[in-house]
């Protein structure tokens, strides 16, 4: 994976602004994208600071990582595209 310049290939699930829909985030919206190399990029609401002290013992969040919140409705809407990934 080339982290310096990933190429966004296709959105997984519907456009969150479709039909002029409002989204839960301040700017933009949560979203899922498949990258050219097959990796998945997640755009979500940053909650790292709020949850760092409550992560389960087997979960961690490194200095180069963020915990992001993704609405359940977005995951369900993208489910069909996610299941098609091979």
Short mmCIF file of C-alpha atoms in Angstrom, two decimals:
data_model
loop_
_atom_site.label_atom_id
_atom_site.label_comp_id
_atom_site.label_asym_id
_atom_site.label_seq_id
_atom_site.Cartn_x
_atom_site.Cartn_y
_atom_site.Cartn_z
CA UNK A 1 0.00 0.00 0.00
CA UNK A 2 1.30 3.42 -0.95
CA UNK A 3 0.41 5.66 2.01
CA UNK A 4 1.99 8.74 0.45
CA UNK A 5 -0.52 8.99 -2.40
CA UNK A 6 -3.42 6.51 -2.20
CA UNK A 7 -5.77 6.50 -5.19
CA UNK A 8 -9.49 6.42 -4.45
CA UNK A 9 -11.11 3.85 -6.74
CA UNK A 10 -14.82 3.67 -5.82
CA UNK A 11 -17.25 4.51 -3.04
CA UNK A 12 -18.72 1.60 -1.10
CA UNK A 13 -22.41 2.23 -0.56
CA UNK A 14 -24.46 5.20 -1.65
CA UNK A 15 -23.30 8.80 -1.77
CA UNK A 16 -24.15 10.15 1.70
CA UNK A 17 -25.31 13.43 0.13
CA UNK A 18 -27.60 11.71 -2.37
CA UNK A 19 -30.95 13.42 -2.57
CA UNK A 20 -29.52 16.38 -0.62
CA UNK A 21 -29.39 14.22 2.52
CA UNK A 22 -27.90 15.78 5.64
CA UNK A 23 -25.06 13.98 7.39
CA UNK A 24 -24.01 13.62 11.03
CA UNK A 25 -20.56 15.20 10.76
CA UNK A 26 -19.70 18.92 10.94
CA UNK A 27 -17.94 19.07 7.56
CA UNK A 28 -18.32 16.43 4.93
CA UNK A 29 -19.60 13.10 6.10
CA UNK A 30 -18.70 9.55 7.07
CA UNK A 31 -17.88 7.46 4.01
CA UNK A 32 -16.22 4.21 2.81
CA UNK A 33 -13.91 4.04 -0.21
CA UNK A 34 -12.07 1.21 -1.89
CA UNK A 35 -8.57 2.27 -2.87
CA UNK A 36 -6.86 1.28 -6.11
CA UNK A 37 -4.81 -1.37 -4.27
CA UNK A 38 -7.93 -2.94 -2.72
CA UNK A 39 -7.49 -1.40 0.73
CA UNK A 40 -10.42 0.41 2.33
CA UNK A 41 -10.36 4.05 3.46
CA UNK A 42 -12.83 5.13 6.13
CA UNK A 43 -13.89 8.73 6.67
CA UNK A 44 -15.53 9.11 10.05
CA UNK A 45 -16.00 11.29 13.07
CA UNK A 46 -12.77 11.31 15.12
CA UNK A 47 -13.45 9.96 18.65
CA UNK A 48 -9.92 8.88 19.62
CA UNK A 49 -9.54 11.28 22.54
CA UNK A 50 -12.96 10.39 23.98
CA UNK A 51 -12.37 6.61 23.93
CA UNK A 52 -8.63 6.15 24.45
CA UNK A 53 -9.04 5.29 28.16
CA UNK A 54 -11.95 2.92 27.55
CA UNK A 55 -10.59 0.71 24.76
CA UNK A 56 -10.89 -3.02 25.50
CA UNK A 57 -7.64 -4.66 26.69
CA UNK A 58 -7.12 -6.37 23.33
CA UNK A 59 -7.63 -3.17 21.30
CA UNK A 60 -5.08 -0.45 20.76
CA UNK A 61 -4.74 2.81 18.90
CA UNK A 62 -1.22 3.67 17.84
CA UNK A 63 0.25 7.13 17.48
CA UNK A 64 -0.39 7.00 13.72
CA UNK A 65 -4.01 5.79 14.08
CA UNK A 66 -7.41 7.27 14.87
CA UNK A 67 -10.62 5.75 16.19
CA UNK A 68 -13.50 6.96 14.02
CA UNK A 69 -17.23 6.64 14.48
CA UNK A 70 -19.22 5.32 11.55
CA UNK A 71 -23.02 5.43 11.78
CA UNK A 72 -24.63 1.99 11.71
CA UNK A 73 -26.87 3.15 8.85
CA UNK A 74 -23.79 3.81 6.67
CA UNK A 75 -22.41 0.32 7.28
CA UNK A 76 -25.78 -1.25 6.49
CA UNK A 77 -26.12 0.86 3.32
CA UNK A 78 -22.63 -0.21 2.16
CA UNK A 79 -23.12 -3.87 3.14
CA UNK A 80 -23.86 -5.04 -0.42
CA UNK A 81 -20.73 -3.45 -1.83
CA UNK A 82 -18.61 -4.72 1.07
CA UNK A 83 -19.82 -8.30 0.62
CA UNK A 84 -18.87 -8.15 -3.08
CA UNK A 85 -15.23 -7.38 -2.25
CA UNK A 86 -12.87 -10.20 -3.11
#
